[in-house]
Short mmCIF file of C-alpha atoms in Angstrom, two decimals:
data_model
loop_
_atom_site.label_atom_id
_atom_site.label_comp_id
_atom_site.label_asym_id
_atom_site.label_seq_id
_atom_site.Cartn_x
_atom_site.Cartn_y
_atom_site.Cartn_z
CA MET A 865 -62.20 22.88 -30.66
CA ARG A 866 -62.56 19.30 -29.48
CA LEU A 867 -66.05 17.81 -29.24
CA GLN A 868 -66.30 14.75 -27.05
CA ARG A 869 -69.22 12.51 -27.95
CA LEU A 870 -70.58 10.14 -25.35
CA LEU A 871 -73.11 7.36 -25.86
CA LEU A 872 -76.51 9.01 -26.16
CA PRO A 873 -79.43 6.74 -25.29
CA LEU A 874 -82.94 8.07 -25.16
CA PHE A 875 -83.54 6.32 -21.87
CA ILE A 876 -80.73 5.53 -19.46
CA ALA A 877 -80.75 2.92 -16.75
CA PRO A 878 -78.84 4.01 -13.63
CA SER A 879 -76.14 1.40 -14.28
CA ALA A 880 -75.56 2.91 -17.73
CA ILE A 881 -75.02 6.51 -16.62
CA ALA A 882 -71.88 7.77 -18.31
CA GLN A 883 -69.03 8.57 -15.97
CA GLU A 884 -66.11 10.72 -17.06
CA PRO A 885 -64.33 9.03 -20.00
CA PRO A 886 -60.62 8.62 -19.18
CA ASP A 887 -59.59 10.75 -22.16
CA TYR A 888 -62.22 13.49 -21.83
CA TYR A 889 -59.75 16.12 -20.59
CA THR A 890 -56.69 14.80 -22.43
CA GLY A 891 -54.79 17.73 -23.89
CA VAL A 892 -56.15 20.29 -21.43
CA SER A 893 -53.28 22.46 -20.20
CA THR A 894 -53.16 24.08 -16.75
CA SER A 895 -50.16 26.25 -17.62
CA SER A 896 -52.09 29.51 -17.09
CA PRO A 897 -55.65 30.69 -16.35
CA GLY A 898 -56.18 31.81 -19.95
CA VAL A 899 -54.91 28.59 -21.51
CA LEU A 900 -56.97 26.42 -19.16
CA ARG A 901 -60.12 28.46 -19.84
CA SER A 902 -59.57 28.26 -23.59
CA ASP A 903 -58.88 24.53 -23.53
CA LEU A 904 -61.91 23.77 -21.35
CA HIS A 905 -64.19 25.88 -23.53
CA GLY A 906 -63.02 23.83 -26.50
CA VAL A 907 -63.92 20.62 -24.68
CA ILE A 908 -67.36 21.56 -23.33
CA ASP A 909 -68.85 23.80 -26.03
CA ASP A 910 -71.03 22.71 -28.95
CA HIS A 911 -73.15 20.38 -26.83
CA LEU A 912 -76.27 18.62 -28.07
CA ARG A 913 -79.42 20.61 -27.28
CA PHE A 914 -82.67 19.04 -26.07
CA PRO A 915 -85.97 20.95 -26.10
CA TYR A 916 -87.27 22.50 -22.90
CA THR A 917 -90.69 20.83 -23.24
CA SER A 918 -91.57 18.30 -25.92
CA SER A 919 -93.40 15.05 -26.58
CA ALA A 920 -89.95 13.63 -27.36
CA THR A 921 -87.01 13.54 -24.94
CA ASP A 922 -86.80 16.91 -23.21
CA THR A 923 -85.37 18.55 -20.09
CA TRP A 924 -88.00 16.90 -17.89
CA ASN A 925 -86.74 13.45 -18.90
CA ILE A 926 -83.13 14.39 -18.27
CA LEU A 927 -83.68 16.15 -14.94
CA GLU A 928 -85.95 13.50 -13.44
CA LEU A 929 -83.08 11.05 -13.88
CA ALA A 930 -80.33 13.51 -12.97
CA ASP A 931 -82.03 14.60 -9.72
CA GLU A 932 -83.36 11.18 -8.75
CA ASP A 933 -83.52 10.43 -5.04
CA PRO A 934 -80.71 7.87 -4.48
CA ALA A 935 -82.80 6.17 -1.79
CA ASN A 936 -85.99 6.00 -3.88
CA PRO A 937 -85.76 5.86 -7.70
CA SER A 938 -89.48 6.69 -7.97
CA ASN A 939 -88.76 10.14 -6.50
CA ILE A 940 -86.61 13.19 -7.13
CA THR A 941 -84.86 15.35 -4.53
CA ASP A 942 -85.43 19.05 -5.14
CA LEU A 943 -82.69 21.67 -5.07
CA TYR A 944 -83.73 24.19 -2.44
CA ARG A 945 -86.23 22.48 -0.12
CA ASN A 946 -84.39 19.12 -0.23
CA GLN A 947 -87.67 17.22 -0.29
CA SER A 948 -88.11 13.80 -1.84
CA LEU A 949 -91.03 14.08 -4.24
CA LEU A 950 -92.78 11.52 -6.45
CA LYS A 951 -91.74 11.89 -10.10
CA GLN A 952 -94.48 13.70 -11.99
CA GLY A 953 -93.25 12.90 -15.50
CA GLY A 954 -93.20 16.50 -16.73
CA GLY A 955 -95.45 19.49 -16.41
CA VAL A 956 -95.26 22.03 -13.61
CA GLY A 957 -96.75 20.70 -10.39
CA VAL A 958 -95.31 20.50 -6.91
CA TYR A 959 -91.89 21.00 -8.50
CA ASP A 960 -90.60 22.63 -11.65
CA ARG A 961 -87.29 23.54 -13.31
CA GLU A 962 -84.97 26.09 -11.77
CA HIS A 963 -82.63 28.12 -13.97
CA THR A 964 -79.76 28.69 -11.54
CA TRP A 965 -78.58 31.41 -13.93
CA PRO A 966 -81.97 33.13 -14.27
CA ASN A 967 -82.95 33.17 -17.93
CA SER A 968 -84.13 36.77 -17.50
CA TYR A 969 -80.45 37.71 -17.42
CA GLY A 970 -79.53 37.35 -21.06
CA TYR A 971 -81.64 34.60 -22.66
CA PRO A 972 -85.35 34.88 -21.66
CA ASN A 973 -86.92 33.78 -24.92
CA ASP A 974 -86.76 30.04 -25.54
CA GLY A 975 -86.38 28.59 -29.01
CA SER A 976 -84.42 26.01 -30.96
CA THR A 977 -81.42 28.36 -31.13
CA ASN A 978 -81.31 29.20 -27.40
CA TYR A 979 -78.70 26.81 -25.98
CA PRO A 980 -78.35 28.12 -22.39
CA TYR A 981 -82.13 28.04 -21.83
CA THR A 982 -82.23 24.24 -21.93
CA ASP A 983 -78.68 23.48 -20.74
CA CYS A 984 -79.32 20.93 -17.99
CA HIS A 985 -75.96 21.51 -16.31
CA ALA A 986 -77.52 24.66 -14.86
CA LEU A 987 -81.11 23.35 -14.56
CA PHE A 988 -82.35 21.57 -11.43
CA LEU A 989 -85.72 20.30 -10.26
CA CYS A 990 -87.02 22.57 -7.55
CA ASP A 991 -90.05 23.00 -5.29
CA SER A 992 -92.34 25.33 -7.25
CA GLY A 993 -92.91 27.70 -4.34
CA TYR A 994 -89.20 27.98 -3.61
CA ASN A 995 -88.49 28.57 -7.30
CA THR A 996 -90.94 31.47 -7.26
CA SER A 997 -89.42 32.78 -4.02
CA ARG A 998 -85.93 32.75 -5.48
CA SER A 999 -87.16 34.40 -8.71
CA ASN A 1000 -84.12 36.04 -10.33
CA LEU A 1001 -82.34 37.06 -7.13
CA PRO A 1002 -78.54 36.99 -7.34
CA TYR A 1003 -76.76 34.43 -5.21
CA ARG A 1004 -75.03 35.94 -2.18
CA THR A 1005 -74.80 35.71 1.59
CA CYS A 1006 -77.79 36.98 3.54
CA SER A 1007 -78.21 37.42 7.32
CA SER A 1008 -80.56 36.52 10.14
CA VAL A 1009 -82.84 39.45 9.22
CA CYS A 1010 -83.62 37.77 5.89
CA THR A 1011 -86.64 35.53 5.34
CA GLU A 1012 -85.99 31.86 5.99
CA ARG A 1013 -86.86 29.13 3.51
CA THR A 1014 -86.37 25.87 5.40
CA THR A 1015 -85.22 22.49 4.12
CA VAL A 1016 -86.56 19.02 4.83
CA LEU A 1017 -84.45 16.27 6.39
CA THR A 1018 -83.87 13.84 3.52
CA ASN A 1019 -81.19 11.14 3.31
CA GLY A 1020 -79.43 12.55 6.36
CA GLU A 1021 -79.21 16.14 5.10
CA GLY A 1022 -81.24 19.30 5.74
CA GLY A 1023 -83.93 20.03 8.29
CA GLY A 1024 -84.18 22.39 11.25
CA SER A 1025 -85.13 26.06 11.41
CA GLY A 1026 -84.85 29.28 13.32
CA ILE A 1027 -81.07 29.64 13.45
CA TYR A 1028 -79.03 31.44 10.78
CA PRO A 1029 -77.72 29.98 8.56
CA GLY A 1030 -78.54 26.45 9.73
CA ASN A 1031 -79.69 24.21 6.91
CA SER A 1032 -82.00 26.82 5.42
CA ASN A 1033 -82.15 29.06 2.38
CA TRP A 1034 -82.46 32.79 3.08
CA ARG A 1035 -83.87 35.57 0.90
CA SER A 1036 -84.43 39.31 0.90
CA GLY A 1037 -85.45 42.08 -1.50
CA SER A 1038 -86.26 41.67 -5.16
CA SER A 1039 -84.54 41.51 -8.52
CA THR A 1040 -80.85 42.48 -8.69
CA THR A 1041 -80.85 44.31 -5.35
CA GLY A 1042 -82.18 41.24 -3.57
CA THR A 1043 -80.42 38.19 -2.19
CA TRP A 1044 -80.84 34.43 -2.30
CA GLU A 1045 -78.53 32.40 -0.06
CA THR A 1046 -78.70 28.74 -0.99
CA TRP A 1047 -78.59 26.31 1.91
CA ARG A 1048 -75.19 24.88 2.73
CA GLY A 1049 -75.90 21.39 1.31
CA ARG A 1050 -76.39 22.65 -2.28
CA ARG A 1051 -74.67 26.03 -2.49
CA GLY A 1052 -71.63 24.47 -4.15
CA ASP A 1053 -73.89 22.88 -6.78
CA VAL A 1054 -75.34 26.22 -7.88
CA ALA A 1055 -71.90 27.85 -7.76
CA ARG A 1056 -70.33 25.30 -10.08
CA ALA A 1057 -73.33 25.43 -12.42
CA LEU A 1058 -72.73 29.16 -12.91
CA LEU A 1059 -68.96 28.76 -13.15
CA TYR A 1060 -69.65 26.25 -15.94
CA PHE A 1061 -71.87 28.78 -17.72
CA ASP A 1062 -69.12 31.41 -17.53
CA VAL A 1063 -66.71 29.12 -19.42
CA ARG A 1064 -69.20 27.30 -21.68
CA TYR A 1065 -70.82 30.47 -23.08
CA GLU A 1066 -68.22 32.90 -24.41
CA GLY A 1067 -70.06 34.28 -27.42
CA GLY A 1068 -69.32 33.23 -30.98
CA THR A 1069 -71.27 30.49 -32.70
CA HIS A 1070 -72.08 26.86 -32.07
CA GLY A 1071 -69.50 24.79 -33.95
CA THR A 1072 -72.06 22.33 -35.32
CA THR A 1073 -75.24 24.33 -35.87
CA GLY A 1074 -73.71 27.77 -36.48
CA VAL A 1075 -76.15 29.33 -33.99
CA THR A 1076 -75.02 32.56 -32.31
CA GLU A 1077 -74.44 32.07 -28.59
CA PRO A 1078 -74.31 34.66 -25.79
CA ASN A 1079 -71.31 35.63 -23.70
CA LEU A 1080 -72.36 34.93 -20.09
CA ILE A 1081 -70.07 36.46 -17.47
CA LEU A 1082 -70.00 36.22 -13.69
CA THR A 1083 -69.44 39.52 -11.89
CA ASP A 1084 -69.69 41.33 -8.56
CA ASP A 1085 -71.05 44.42 -10.35
CA GLN A 1086 -74.73 44.70 -9.50
CA ALA A 1087 -75.31 47.34 -12.19
CA LEU A 1088 -74.09 44.98 -14.92
CA ILE A 1089 -76.45 42.28 -13.68
CA ALA A 1090 -79.38 44.72 -13.68
CA ALA A 1091 -78.54 45.86 -17.21
CA SER A 1092 -78.76 42.25 -18.39
CA ASN A 1093 -82.48 42.07 -17.58
CA THR A 1094 -83.77 43.55 -20.85
CA GLY A 1095 -86.59 41.14 -21.68
CA SER A 1096 -84.77 40.09 -24.83
CA ASN A 1097 -82.03 37.66 -25.75
CA ILE A 1098 -78.80 39.64 -25.79
CA LEU A 1099 -75.22 38.91 -26.81
CA THR A 1100 -73.56 39.69 -23.45
CA ALA A 1101 -75.12 39.20 -20.02
CA TYR A 1102 -74.01 39.10 -16.39
CA MET A 1103 -74.90 37.24 -13.22
CA GLY A 1104 -73.43 36.95 -9.72
CA ILE A 1105 -72.34 37.45 -7.15
CA ARG A 1106 -69.01 36.08 -8.40
CA SER A 1107 -66.95 36.37 -5.21
CA GLU A 1108 -69.72 34.78 -3.15
CA LEU A 1109 -70.05 31.88 -5.60
CA LEU A 1110 -66.32 31.20 -5.41
CA GLN A 1111 -66.63 30.95 -1.63
CA TRP A 1112 -69.68 28.67 -1.90
CA HIS A 1113 -67.66 26.41 -4.21
CA LEU A 1114 -65.15 25.92 -1.38
CA GLU A 1115 -67.75 25.53 1.36
CA ASP A 1116 -69.65 22.73 -0.43
CA LEU A 1117 -67.43 20.56 -2.62
CA PRO A 1118 -68.88 18.02 -5.11
CA ASP A 1119 -70.72 15.04 -3.64
CA SER A 1120 -72.39 11.96 -5.10
CA LYS A 1121 -75.66 13.82 -5.89
CA GLU A 1122 -73.88 16.47 -7.90
CA ARG A 1123 -71.69 13.94 -9.67
CA ARG A 1124 -74.80 11.96 -10.64
CA HIS A 1125 -76.38 15.13 -12.06
CA ASN A 1126 -73.23 15.74 -14.10
CA ASP A 1127 -73.02 12.16 -15.35
CA VAL A 1128 -76.67 11.99 -16.41
CA VAL A 1129 -76.63 15.34 -18.19
CA ALA A 1130 -73.39 14.38 -19.95
CA SER A 1131 -75.01 11.15 -21.16
CA TYR A 1132 -77.52 13.28 -23.06
CA GLN A 1133 -75.80 16.56 -23.92
CA THR A 1134 -72.35 14.98 -24.58
CA ASN A 1135 -70.53 17.59 -22.48
CA ARG A 1136 -69.57 17.73 -18.81
CA ASN A 1137 -69.21 20.32 -16.05
CA PRO A 1138 -65.44 20.32 -15.52
CA PHE A 1139 -65.65 21.99 -12.11
CA ILE A 1140 -67.44 18.95 -10.71
CA ASP A 1141 -64.84 16.61 -12.21
CA ARG A 1142 -61.90 18.89 -11.37
CA PRO A 1143 -62.84 21.33 -8.58
CA GLU A 1144 -59.21 22.44 -8.31
CA TRP A 1145 -59.49 24.12 -11.73
CA VAL A 1146 -61.72 26.83 -10.23
CA GLU A 1147 -58.70 28.17 -8.37
CA CYS A 1148 -56.75 28.47 -11.62
CA ILE A 1149 -59.36 30.07 -13.89
CA PHE A 1150 -61.20 32.33 -11.46
CA VAL A 1151 -58.54 33.12 -8.85
CA GLY A 1152 -55.45 32.96 -11.04
CA THR A 1153 -53.53 30.37 -8.98
CA CYS A 1154 -52.68 27.43 -11.22
CA SER A 1155 -50.21 25.70 -8.93
CA VAL A 1156 -49.95 25.13 -5.19
CA GLY A 1157 -46.74 24.22 -3.44
CA THR A 1158 -43.25 23.70 -4.85
CA GLY A 1159 -41.63 20.90 -6.80
CA PHE A 1160 -38.31 19.38 -5.75
CA CYS A 1161 -36.24 16.20 -6.15
CA TYR A 1162 -36.03 16.47 -9.91
CA GLY A 1163 -34.07 13.74 -11.64
CA ASN A 1164 -31.36 16.01 -13.04
CA VAL A 1165 -28.68 14.53 -10.79
CA GLY A 1166 -28.04 11.38 -8.77
CA CYS A 1167 -30.28 8.92 -10.64
CA PRO A 1168 -29.26 5.25 -10.17
CA CYS A 1169 -27.97 4.39 -13.64
CA ALA A 1170 -27.19 7.78 -15.17
CA ASN A 1171 -30.87 8.05 -16.19
CA ASP A 1172 -30.93 11.73 -15.27
CA SER A 1173 -33.70 13.83 -16.80
CA LEU A 1174 -34.27 17.50 -17.49
CA ALA A 1175 -37.78 17.48 -16.04
CA GLY A 1176 -39.71 15.29 -13.63
CA GLY A 1177 -38.13 12.29 -11.93
CA CYS A 1178 -35.43 10.00 -13.27
CA LEU A 1179 -35.87 8.74 -16.84
CA ASN A 1180 -38.19 5.79 -17.32
CA SER A 1181 -38.53 3.33 -20.19
CA LEU A 1182 -40.43 5.93 -22.21
CA GLY A 1183 -37.33 8.13 -22.23
CA VAL A 1184 -38.87 10.82 -20.01
CA GLY A 1185 -39.15 11.49 -16.31
CA GLY A 1186 -42.47 11.09 -14.51
CA VAL A 1187 -43.84 14.51 -13.54
CA LEU A 1188 -45.83 15.37 -10.39
CA THR A 1189 -47.64 18.70 -9.95
CA ALA A 1190 -50.37 20.02 -7.65
CA MET A 1191 -53.29 22.43 -8.03
CA GLY A 1192 -56.06 23.74 -5.80
CA ARG A 1193 -56.35 25.36 -2.39
CA ALA A 1194 -54.21 23.91 0.41
CA SER A 1195 -56.58 24.66 3.25
CA ILE A 1196 -57.55 22.02 5.79
CA THR A 1197 -61.11 23.38 5.99
CA THR A 1198 -61.56 23.95 2.23
CA ASP A 1199 -59.22 21.43 0.60
CA THR A 1200 -59.40 21.26 -3.20
CA VAL A 1201 -55.82 20.12 -3.80
CA ALA A 1202 -55.27 17.51 -6.50
CA LEU A 1203 -52.00 15.77 -7.34
CA SER A 1204 -51.44 15.08 -11.04
CA GLY A 1205 -48.93 12.59 -12.40
CA ASN A 1206 -47.86 12.62 -16.04
CA GLN A 1207 -45.29 11.08 -18.41
CA MET A 1208 -45.58 7.60 -16.91
CA PRO A 1209 -46.26 4.21 -18.52
CA ASN A 1210 -49.89 3.01 -18.53
CA SER A 1211 -49.48 1.11 -15.30
CA SER A 1212 -50.38 1.38 -11.62
CA ALA A 1213 -49.36 4.53 -9.75
CA LEU A 1214 -49.27 4.95 -5.98
CA TYR A 1215 -49.58 8.48 -4.57
CA PHE A 1216 -48.09 8.88 -1.09
CA GLN A 1217 -47.37 11.54 1.52
CA GLY A 1218 -44.40 12.00 3.85
CA THR A 1219 -43.53 14.31 6.72
CA THR A 1220 -39.86 14.82 5.87
CA GLN A 1221 -37.62 15.18 2.83
CA THR A 1222 -34.95 12.68 1.90
CA SER A 1223 -33.03 11.69 -1.22
CA SER A 1224 -32.19 8.05 -1.74
CA ILE A 1225 -32.05 5.69 -4.68
CA PHE A 1226 -35.18 3.58 -4.91
CA GLY A 1227 -35.76 1.31 -7.89
CA ASP A 1228 -35.07 3.26 -11.08
CA GLY A 1229 -35.55 6.61 -9.38
CA LEU A 1230 -35.16 8.72 -6.25
CA ARG A 1231 -37.37 8.57 -3.20
CA CYS A 1232 -37.72 12.02 -1.65
CA ALA A 1233 -40.81 11.89 0.61
CA ALA A 1234 -40.11 10.10 3.90
CA GLY A 1235 -40.77 10.22 7.64
CA THR A 1236 -44.30 9.16 8.53
CA VAL A 1237 -45.54 7.88 5.17
CA ILE A 1238 -49.23 7.54 4.28
CA ARG A 1239 -50.45 5.86 1.13
CA LEU A 1240 -53.05 8.17 -0.37
CA GLY A 1241 -54.28 5.87 -3.11
CA THR A 1242 -53.39 3.75 -6.12
CA LYS A 1243 -54.54 4.77 -9.60
CA THR A 1244 -54.18 3.36 -13.10
CA ASN A 1245 -52.47 5.64 -15.59
CA TYR A 1246 -54.28 6.37 -18.82
CA ALA A 1247 -52.34 8.06 -21.62
CA GLY A 1248 -49.49 8.21 -19.14
CA ALA A 1249 -51.42 10.20 -16.55
CA SER A 1250 -53.50 9.89 -13.39
CA ARG A 1251 -54.54 12.02 -10.43
CA TYR A 1252 -55.45 11.88 -6.77
CA PRO A 1253 -58.08 12.31 -5.41
CA GLY A 1254 -60.63 10.77 -7.72
CA PRO A 1255 -64.42 11.23 -7.41
CA ASP A 1256 -64.81 8.62 -4.68
CA ASP A 1257 -61.62 9.39 -2.74
CA GLU A 1258 -61.15 11.32 0.47
CA SER A 1259 -59.45 14.68 0.12
CA ILE A 1260 -55.68 14.75 0.50
CA SER A 1261 -55.81 16.49 3.88
CA VAL A 1262 -58.32 13.95 5.22
CA ARG A 1263 -56.63 10.89 3.80
CA GLY A 1264 -53.21 12.24 4.80
CA GLN A 1265 -54.42 13.09 8.33
CA VAL A 1266 -53.31 16.71 8.05
CA LEU A 1267 -54.99 17.93 11.21
CA ALA A 1268 -53.10 21.20 11.71
CA PRO A 1269 -51.19 23.67 9.51
CA GLY A 1270 -47.81 22.33 8.43
CA THR A 1271 -45.71 21.02 5.58
CA ARG A 1272 -46.12 17.69 3.82
CA TYR A 1273 -44.22 16.11 0.94
CA TYR A 1274 -45.75 14.12 -1.91
CA GLN A 1275 -44.52 11.73 -4.57
CA CYS A 1276 -45.87 9.12 -6.98
CA TRP A 1277 -44.40 5.60 -7.25
CA TYR A 1278 -45.28 3.87 -10.50
CA ARG A 1279 -44.74 0.51 -12.11
CA ASN A 1280 -42.32 0.54 -15.06
CA ALA A 1281 -42.69 -3.04 -16.20
CA ALA A 1282 -40.00 -2.90 -18.84
CA THR A 1283 -36.55 -3.71 -17.47
CA PHE A 1284 -34.92 -0.37 -18.00
CA CYS A 1285 -32.40 0.54 -15.33
CA SER A 1286 -32.46 -1.91 -12.45
CA ALA A 1287 -34.32 -5.18 -11.94
CA SER A 1288 -36.87 -3.37 -9.76
CA THR A 1289 -39.23 -2.38 -12.63
CA PHE A 1290 -40.54 0.69 -10.80
CA ASN A 1291 -39.72 4.38 -10.72
CA LEU A 1292 -40.85 7.62 -9.06
CA THR A 1293 -41.85 11.09 -10.18
CA ASN A 1294 -40.29 14.23 -8.79
CA ALA A 1295 -41.61 15.23 -5.36
CA TRP A 1296 -43.86 18.10 -4.31
CA GLN A 1297 -43.96 20.19 -1.13
CA ILE A 1298 -47.26 21.66 0.10
CA ASP A 1299 -47.57 24.01 3.04
CA TRP A 1300 -51.04 23.45 4.49
CA GLN A 1301 -52.99 26.31 6.03
CA ALA A 1302 -55.95 26.19 8.42
#
C-alpha cells in the first residue's frame, strides 16, 4: 500500500488546486490487468474522509469548488441539466449532491465509518429535480421512447430538445429495471467515477482508520444490482451497467471540467481518480488489453558504438536502453492511446510519429520512424519517464493527423547530456508500430 499525501488546505484558491504530482503513479505496473488493478488500489485507497454535512469543511465545500463554473466563479455547473447556478453555500435548494453510484446500492446509511458515502470523486452537484428523476436508476442506453430530460446551453455545451439522443438525458422505468442515459457531454464523467469506485473499494479495511470497507463491483447482471438494494450497509454490492459505462468512457473522454473536479477533490481527499489522469488504463483493467501495437527497432544490434542493449533502444549513459510502449484503444473515433517512455535521463523527450520504418544511426541510437514525420510533443522526464499525451495535449490521432485507418510508427528522442557514445548527446528509445482502426 502506498498512500500519497497532497497539500490539504481548508480553503483552496483556484490557482492552488493540486494537479497530479509527477511521482503519484511511480511504481504502478501495467504488465497485466491484475497487477495494474492491485497497484492502483494501493495508490488510491485509504483516502481522507470529509463529513457529508457539517459546520466544518464538508462535501458541500469541496463540490462547490470542484464543480465551479469556469466562466463564473460565483456559480456551479450542474451534472445533468448543465445549468450555471449561483453557489448556495450548502443545504439542498435548486441543486443538491448526486451519488453517481446510488448509495442505496451497498452503503445507504451515512456515518463516520462510511467512506464511499462522502467520496467526492463520485459525488457531483446536480439540479435537485434531475437528481430525483434519476433516483437509483442504472446507467445504460435508452431510446427515443424514453422520457427526455433536457440540458441548458452553458459555455458552448448542451441545449436543444426533441431529437434522440441530442444533448439530453433520457430515462425510463424505476429502480434496477429502469434506465438513465446521461447526456453525451457528461456520460464519460459518470462512467469514470464508477470505474474509480470499482477499483477504490475492494473490501478489507481502511489502512489508517481500520474501518471495514465494502467491495463495490460493476456488473451487467441486473439481478446482482437489485440484490444490493437491501436498505443496509453491506459488504459486497453491485452497480452498472458495466458494458455501457465502458462505452460511455470512450464516447466522452476527460475534459477540463472533469480534470478540475479530480484536482479539487484530490486536494482534499489526498487521492485521485486514475482513469481521468490515465484513461488508457481502463482498457487494461476492464477489457484486458494492456498493450496496443507492436514494438520494434530494439537496440540489440547495430547501435553506433557497440552500445547494444537487451531491451529498449541503444544503451544510454544510465547503462540501459530507453523503452517505449503504448496502451489504450487505437481507434480514430475513440482514441485513448498513450505512449509511455521509460529508462531515460531526467531530460527533455520528444515524441514523434512517422509513416514508414527505417533503421539508421542517429546520435547515440537508432532512428526507426521515418517518412512523413510529425512532432507530437516534447515532455520532461521525471524519474526517467514521461508520456504523451498529457492532460492538455491533443490525442495522438488528432495531433498525428491520422484521418483514416492505417499504420503509423512512433519513437521518442531524448536528450542524454552526458557524453556517452558520440558527441551528439542524444539517444532514442525503441520504436512502436500502431495499426489505427476507424
